[in-house]
Coordinates of C-alpha atoms in Angstrom, one line a residue:
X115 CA -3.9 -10.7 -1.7
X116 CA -5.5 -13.1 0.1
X117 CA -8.9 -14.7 -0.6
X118 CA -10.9 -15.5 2.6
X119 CA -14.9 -14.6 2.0
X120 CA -17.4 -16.0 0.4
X121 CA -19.7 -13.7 -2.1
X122 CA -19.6 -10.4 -2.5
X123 CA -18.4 -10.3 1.2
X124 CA -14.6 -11.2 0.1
X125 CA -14.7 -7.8 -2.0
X126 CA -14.7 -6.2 1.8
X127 CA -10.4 -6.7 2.0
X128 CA -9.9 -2.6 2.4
X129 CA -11.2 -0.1 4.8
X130 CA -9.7 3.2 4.4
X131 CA -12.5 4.8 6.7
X132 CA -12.7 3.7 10.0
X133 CA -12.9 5.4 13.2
X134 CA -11.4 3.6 16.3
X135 CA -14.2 4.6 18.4
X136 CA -17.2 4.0 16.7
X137 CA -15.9 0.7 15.8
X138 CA -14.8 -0.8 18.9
X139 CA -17.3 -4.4 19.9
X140 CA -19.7 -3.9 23.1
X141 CA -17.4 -6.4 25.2
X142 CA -14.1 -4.6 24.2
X143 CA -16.0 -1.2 25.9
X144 CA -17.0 -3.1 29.0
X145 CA -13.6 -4.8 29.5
X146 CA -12.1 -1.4 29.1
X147 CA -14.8 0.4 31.6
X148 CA -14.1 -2.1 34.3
X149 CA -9.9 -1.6 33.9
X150 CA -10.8 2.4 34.8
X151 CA -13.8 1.9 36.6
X152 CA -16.1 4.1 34.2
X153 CA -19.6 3.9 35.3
X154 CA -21.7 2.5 32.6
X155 CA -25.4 2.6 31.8
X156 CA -25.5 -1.2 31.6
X157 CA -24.1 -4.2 33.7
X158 CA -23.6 -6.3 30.5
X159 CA -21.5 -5.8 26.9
X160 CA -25.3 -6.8 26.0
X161 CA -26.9 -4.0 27.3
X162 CA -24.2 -1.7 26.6
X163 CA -25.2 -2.1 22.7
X164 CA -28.1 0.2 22.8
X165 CA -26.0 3.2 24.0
X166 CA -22.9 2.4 21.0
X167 CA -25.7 2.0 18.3
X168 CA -27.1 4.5 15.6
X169 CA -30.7 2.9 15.0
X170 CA -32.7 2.9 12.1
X171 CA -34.3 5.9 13.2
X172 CA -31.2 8.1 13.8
X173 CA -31.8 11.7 12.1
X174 CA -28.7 13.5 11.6
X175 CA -25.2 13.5 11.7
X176 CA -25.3 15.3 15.1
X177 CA -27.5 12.3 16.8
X178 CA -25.4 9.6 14.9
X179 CA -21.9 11.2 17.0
X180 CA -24.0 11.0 20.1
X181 CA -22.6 7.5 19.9
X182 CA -19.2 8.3 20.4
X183 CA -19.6 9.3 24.0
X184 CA -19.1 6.2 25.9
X185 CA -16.2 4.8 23.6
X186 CA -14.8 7.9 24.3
X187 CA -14.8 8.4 28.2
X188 CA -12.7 4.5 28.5
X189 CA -10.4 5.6 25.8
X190 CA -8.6 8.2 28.4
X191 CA -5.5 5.9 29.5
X192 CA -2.9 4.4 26.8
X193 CA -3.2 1.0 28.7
X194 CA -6.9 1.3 27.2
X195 CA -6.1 2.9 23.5
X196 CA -3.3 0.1 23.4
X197 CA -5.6 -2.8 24.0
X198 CA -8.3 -1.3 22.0
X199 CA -6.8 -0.5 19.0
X200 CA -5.2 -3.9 19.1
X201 CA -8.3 -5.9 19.3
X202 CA -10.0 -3.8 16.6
X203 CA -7.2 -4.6 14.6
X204 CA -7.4 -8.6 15.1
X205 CA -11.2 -8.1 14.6
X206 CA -10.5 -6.8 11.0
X207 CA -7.8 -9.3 10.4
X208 CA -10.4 -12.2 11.6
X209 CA -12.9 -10.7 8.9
X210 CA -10.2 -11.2 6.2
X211 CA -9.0 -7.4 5.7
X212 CA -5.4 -7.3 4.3
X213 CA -5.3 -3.4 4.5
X214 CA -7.2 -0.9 7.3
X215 CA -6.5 2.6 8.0
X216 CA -7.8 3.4 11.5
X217 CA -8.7 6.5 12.2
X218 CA -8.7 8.7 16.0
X219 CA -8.4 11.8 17.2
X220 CA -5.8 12.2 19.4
X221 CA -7.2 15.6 21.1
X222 CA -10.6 13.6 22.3
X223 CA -7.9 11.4 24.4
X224 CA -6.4 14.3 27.0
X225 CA -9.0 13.8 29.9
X226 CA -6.6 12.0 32.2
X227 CA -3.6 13.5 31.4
X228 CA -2.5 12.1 28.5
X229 CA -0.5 14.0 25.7
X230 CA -1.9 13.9 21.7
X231 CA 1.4 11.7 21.1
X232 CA 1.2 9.8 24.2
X233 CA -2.3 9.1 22.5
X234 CA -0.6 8.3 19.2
X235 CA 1.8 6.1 20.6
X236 CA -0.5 4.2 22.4
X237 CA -2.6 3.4 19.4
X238 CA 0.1 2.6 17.1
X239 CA 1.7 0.5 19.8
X240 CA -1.7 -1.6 19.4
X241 CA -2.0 -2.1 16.0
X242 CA 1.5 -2.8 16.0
X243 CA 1.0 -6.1 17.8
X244 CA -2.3 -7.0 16.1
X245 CA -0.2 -6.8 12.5
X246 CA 2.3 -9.0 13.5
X247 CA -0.1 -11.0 15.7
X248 CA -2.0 -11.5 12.5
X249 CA 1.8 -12.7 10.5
X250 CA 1.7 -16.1 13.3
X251 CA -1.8 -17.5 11.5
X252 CA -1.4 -21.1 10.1
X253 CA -1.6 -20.6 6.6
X254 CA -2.6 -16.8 6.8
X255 CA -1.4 -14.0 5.7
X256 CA -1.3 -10.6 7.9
X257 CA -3.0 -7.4 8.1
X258 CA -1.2 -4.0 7.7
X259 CA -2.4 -1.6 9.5
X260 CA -1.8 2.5 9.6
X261 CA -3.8 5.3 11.3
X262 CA -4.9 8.6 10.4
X263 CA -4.9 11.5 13.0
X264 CA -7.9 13.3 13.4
X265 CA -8.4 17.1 13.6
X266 CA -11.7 18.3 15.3
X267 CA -14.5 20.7 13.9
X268 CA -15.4 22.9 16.7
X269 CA -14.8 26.1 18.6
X270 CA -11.2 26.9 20.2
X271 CA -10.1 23.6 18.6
X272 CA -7.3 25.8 16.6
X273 CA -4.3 25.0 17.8
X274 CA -5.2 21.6 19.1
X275 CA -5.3 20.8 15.5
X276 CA -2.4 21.9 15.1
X277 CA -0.5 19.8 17.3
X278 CA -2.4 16.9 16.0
X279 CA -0.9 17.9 12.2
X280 CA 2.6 18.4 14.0
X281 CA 2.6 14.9 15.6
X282 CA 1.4 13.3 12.3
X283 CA 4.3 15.2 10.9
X284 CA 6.4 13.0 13.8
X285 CA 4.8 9.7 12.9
X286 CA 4.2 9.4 9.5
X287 CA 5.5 6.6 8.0
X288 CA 5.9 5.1 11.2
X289 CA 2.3 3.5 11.5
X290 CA 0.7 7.3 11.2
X291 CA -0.3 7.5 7.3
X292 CA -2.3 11.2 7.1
X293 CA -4.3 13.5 8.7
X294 CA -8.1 14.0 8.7
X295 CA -10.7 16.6 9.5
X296 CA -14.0 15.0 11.2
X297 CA -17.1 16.4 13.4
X298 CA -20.0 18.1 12.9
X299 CA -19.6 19.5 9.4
X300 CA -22.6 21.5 8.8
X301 CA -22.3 23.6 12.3
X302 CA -18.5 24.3 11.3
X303 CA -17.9 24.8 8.2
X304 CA -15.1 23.2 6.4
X305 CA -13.3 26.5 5.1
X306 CA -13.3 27.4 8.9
X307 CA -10.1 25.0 8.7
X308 CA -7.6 25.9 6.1
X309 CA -4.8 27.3 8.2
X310 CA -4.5 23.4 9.6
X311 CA -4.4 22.4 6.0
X312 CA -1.9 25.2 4.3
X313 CA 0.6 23.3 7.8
X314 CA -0.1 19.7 6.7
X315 CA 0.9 20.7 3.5
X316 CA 4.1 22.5 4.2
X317 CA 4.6 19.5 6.8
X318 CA 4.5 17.4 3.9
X319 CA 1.4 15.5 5.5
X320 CA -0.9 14.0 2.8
X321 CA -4.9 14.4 4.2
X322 CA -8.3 13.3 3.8
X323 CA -11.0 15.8 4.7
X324 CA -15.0 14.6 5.8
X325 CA -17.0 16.7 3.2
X326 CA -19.8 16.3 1.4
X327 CA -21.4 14.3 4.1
X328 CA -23.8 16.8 6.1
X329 CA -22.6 20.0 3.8
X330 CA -23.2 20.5 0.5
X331 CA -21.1 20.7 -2.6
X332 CA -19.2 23.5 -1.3
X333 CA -17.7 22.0 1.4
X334 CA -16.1 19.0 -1.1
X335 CA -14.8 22.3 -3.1
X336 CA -13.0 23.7 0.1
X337 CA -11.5 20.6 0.6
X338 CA -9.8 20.5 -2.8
X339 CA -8.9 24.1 -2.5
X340 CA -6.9 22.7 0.2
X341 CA -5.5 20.3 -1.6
X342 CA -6.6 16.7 -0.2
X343 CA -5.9 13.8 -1.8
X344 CA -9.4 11.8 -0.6
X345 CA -12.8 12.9 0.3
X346 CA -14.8 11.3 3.4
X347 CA -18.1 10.8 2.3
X348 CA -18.6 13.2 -0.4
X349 CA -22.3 12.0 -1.4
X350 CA -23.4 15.9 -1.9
X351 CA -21.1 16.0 -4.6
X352 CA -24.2 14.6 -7.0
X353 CA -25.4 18.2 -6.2
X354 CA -22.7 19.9 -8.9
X355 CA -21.9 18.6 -12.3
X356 CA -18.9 20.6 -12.8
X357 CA -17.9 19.5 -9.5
X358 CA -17.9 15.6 -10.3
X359 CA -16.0 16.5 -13.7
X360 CA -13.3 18.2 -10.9
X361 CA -13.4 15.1 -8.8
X362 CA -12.8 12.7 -12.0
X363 CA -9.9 15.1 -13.5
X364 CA -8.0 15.0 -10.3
X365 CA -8.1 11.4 -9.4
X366 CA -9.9 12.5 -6.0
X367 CA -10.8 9.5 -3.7
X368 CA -14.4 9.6 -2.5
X369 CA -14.4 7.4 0.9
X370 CA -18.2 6.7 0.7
X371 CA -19.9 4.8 3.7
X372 CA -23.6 3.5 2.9
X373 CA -25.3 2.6 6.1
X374 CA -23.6 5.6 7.6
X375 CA -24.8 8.0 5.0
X376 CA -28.0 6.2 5.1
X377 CA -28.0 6.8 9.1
X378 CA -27.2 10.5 9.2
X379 CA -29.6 11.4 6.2
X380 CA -26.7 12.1 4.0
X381 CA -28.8 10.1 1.7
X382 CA -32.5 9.5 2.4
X383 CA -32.5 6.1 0.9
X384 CA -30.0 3.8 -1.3
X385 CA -32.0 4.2 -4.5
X386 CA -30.8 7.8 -4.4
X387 CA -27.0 7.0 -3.8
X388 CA -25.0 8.2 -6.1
X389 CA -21.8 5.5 -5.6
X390 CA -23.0 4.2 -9.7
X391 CA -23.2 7.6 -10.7
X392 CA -19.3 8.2 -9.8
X393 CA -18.6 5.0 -11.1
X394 CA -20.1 6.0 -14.5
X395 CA -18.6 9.6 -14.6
X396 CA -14.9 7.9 -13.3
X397 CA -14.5 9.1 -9.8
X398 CA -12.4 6.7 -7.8
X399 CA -14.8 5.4 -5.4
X400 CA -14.1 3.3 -2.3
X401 CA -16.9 1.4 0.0
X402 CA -16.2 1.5 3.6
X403 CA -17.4 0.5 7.2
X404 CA -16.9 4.1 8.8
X405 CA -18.1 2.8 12.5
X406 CA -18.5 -0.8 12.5
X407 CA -20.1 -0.6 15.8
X408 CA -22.5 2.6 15.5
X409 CA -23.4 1.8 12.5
X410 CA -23.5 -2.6 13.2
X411 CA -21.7 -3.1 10.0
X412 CA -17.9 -3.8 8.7
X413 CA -16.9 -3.3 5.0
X414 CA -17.4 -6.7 3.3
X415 CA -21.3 -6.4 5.2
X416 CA -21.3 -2.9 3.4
X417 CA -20.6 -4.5 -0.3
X418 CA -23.5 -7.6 1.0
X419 CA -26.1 -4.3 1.2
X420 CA -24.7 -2.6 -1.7
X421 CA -25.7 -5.9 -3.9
X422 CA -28.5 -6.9 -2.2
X423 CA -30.3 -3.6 -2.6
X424 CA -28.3 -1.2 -4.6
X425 CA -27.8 -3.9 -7.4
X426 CA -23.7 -3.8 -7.6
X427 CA -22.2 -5.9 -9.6
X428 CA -19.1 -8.0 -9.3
X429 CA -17.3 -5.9 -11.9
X430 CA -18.4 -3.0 -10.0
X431 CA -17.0 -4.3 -6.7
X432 CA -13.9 -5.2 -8.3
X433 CA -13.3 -1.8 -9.3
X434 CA -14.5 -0.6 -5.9
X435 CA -11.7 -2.9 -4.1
X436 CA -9.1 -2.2 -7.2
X437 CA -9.8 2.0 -6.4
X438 CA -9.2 1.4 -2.4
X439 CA -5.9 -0.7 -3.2
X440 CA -4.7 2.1 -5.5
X441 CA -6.2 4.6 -2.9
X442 CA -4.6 3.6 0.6
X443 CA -2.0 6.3 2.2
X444 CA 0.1 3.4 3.7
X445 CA 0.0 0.2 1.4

């Protein structure tokens, strides 16, 4: 593994949560507006920030996604997903990632006609060239890259999932690497979804399910019931002891985001985060960016904050990045 970085920052070689549209740069979204000629609320990449930004004073997870509606309306062509999903995964390269797993939902892509696998396509036609963009570097080693498909929280969303599960079914292995569940957790509940889960399971299909996040410990036990392998989030898991001692017995990934869950109120402040408690009890944690735009972060920024005001040692981070290499669906 490469060892670009200096500090605690060269800890930040893994990102196994990352969602391609809350992690795209200002300028990629303006380039991207002008190929479709999307009106924008802003004549610059500058002044587009703003809008694509969950401030310090974001209340919940429902204002954070707010942020995701102008990524969203220039990622309707694959010409667009392509390119954007190829400079996202040059940015991470640039940074010194060996390993990200890019995550989308191809349902949120259908606006112009595209199909969920024209979507897919698209995307892993992007990070396809990034990766073995990344390979020419003078003295450099490459990124690998893989994506995980999204299926929606939400009404009538049923068998739109569905088809996203079959088409990860199509692609994995091929640059698709799981399947996820994301949105807005606490209006729709995560046992609302285990139909999706009982197919990506006799698909063969390994998941990841958000949980934990802006539902409580319950919502972490659904998502075991179901049988997935990592948790996003999962900070409300603090909430149940016997729980944790579940999460430690299986080996269960907790994909924990800090200025996110700091941003959505997941956590109220990082004194209260539980990531040394899971450490301590021996839940496989992993630190990652979740949106590096929404929330103005990427992962090695995320292990700066954990040290600077969290206290984490380099042990800790070591065990952090040793968890994410062990943890990652495509490595």
């Amino acid at each position: 593994m490469r060892s670009g970085g200096m500090g605690i920052e060269r800890y930040g070689k893994i990102d196994l949560h990352l969602h391609l549209d809350g992690s795209l740069p200002a300028e990629t979204i303006f380039k991207l507006a002008q190929r479709e000629s999307v009106e924008l609320p802003a004549d610059t990449a500058d002044g587009l920030r703003p809008y694509l930004t969950a401030g310090i004073n974001c209340e919940s997870l429902n204002e954070y996604l707010k942020c995701f509606d102008l990524p969203l309306a220039v990622l309707q062509t694959a010409e667009n997903l392509d390119l954007a999903a190829y400079e996202l995964g040059l940015e991470l390269w640039r940074k010194g990632l060996c390993y990200g797993e890019i995550r989308f939902a191809p349902q949120l892509h259908r606006q112009k006609g595209l199909t969920q696998e024209d979507a897919v396509q698209a995307v892993l036609s992007g990070l396809g060239r990034a990766a073995s963009e990344s390979r020419k570097g003078m003295g450099k080693s490459g990124i690998r890259l893989r994506t995980i498909l999204c299926c929606m929280r939400g009404s009538g969303l049923h068998e739109a999932n569905l088809e996203t599960v079959r088409a990860a079914s199509r692609y994995l292995g091929k640059g698709v690497a799981a399947v996820d569940l994301a949105g807005a957790e606490a209006l729709y509940p995560t046992g609302d979804y285990e139909e999706e889960f009982r197919f990506a399971r006799s698909l063969g299909v390994p998941f990841t399910i958000h949980a934990g996040e802006a539902d409580g410990a319950q919502s972490i036990r659904k998502a075991l019931e179901f049988g997935a392998l990592r948790i996003g989030h999962g900070v409300r898991a603090i909430e149940d002891e016997e729980l944790m001692e579940e999460l430690a017995e299986r080996g269960c990934i907790l994909e924990m985001c800090p200025t996110s869950n700091l941003q959505t109120k997941a956590v109220r402040s990082l004194s209260e985060y539980p990531l040394r408690t899971y450490l301590d009890r021996g839940i496989k944690v992993t630190v990652n960016s979740d949106n590096m735009t929404v929330s103005d972060t990427w992962v090695g920024k995320e292990f700066a904050l954990l040290s600077q005001e969290y206290g984490l040692t380099e042990d800790e981070a070591g065990k952090l990045l040793e968890n994410a290499e062990k943890a990652a669906f495509g490595m």
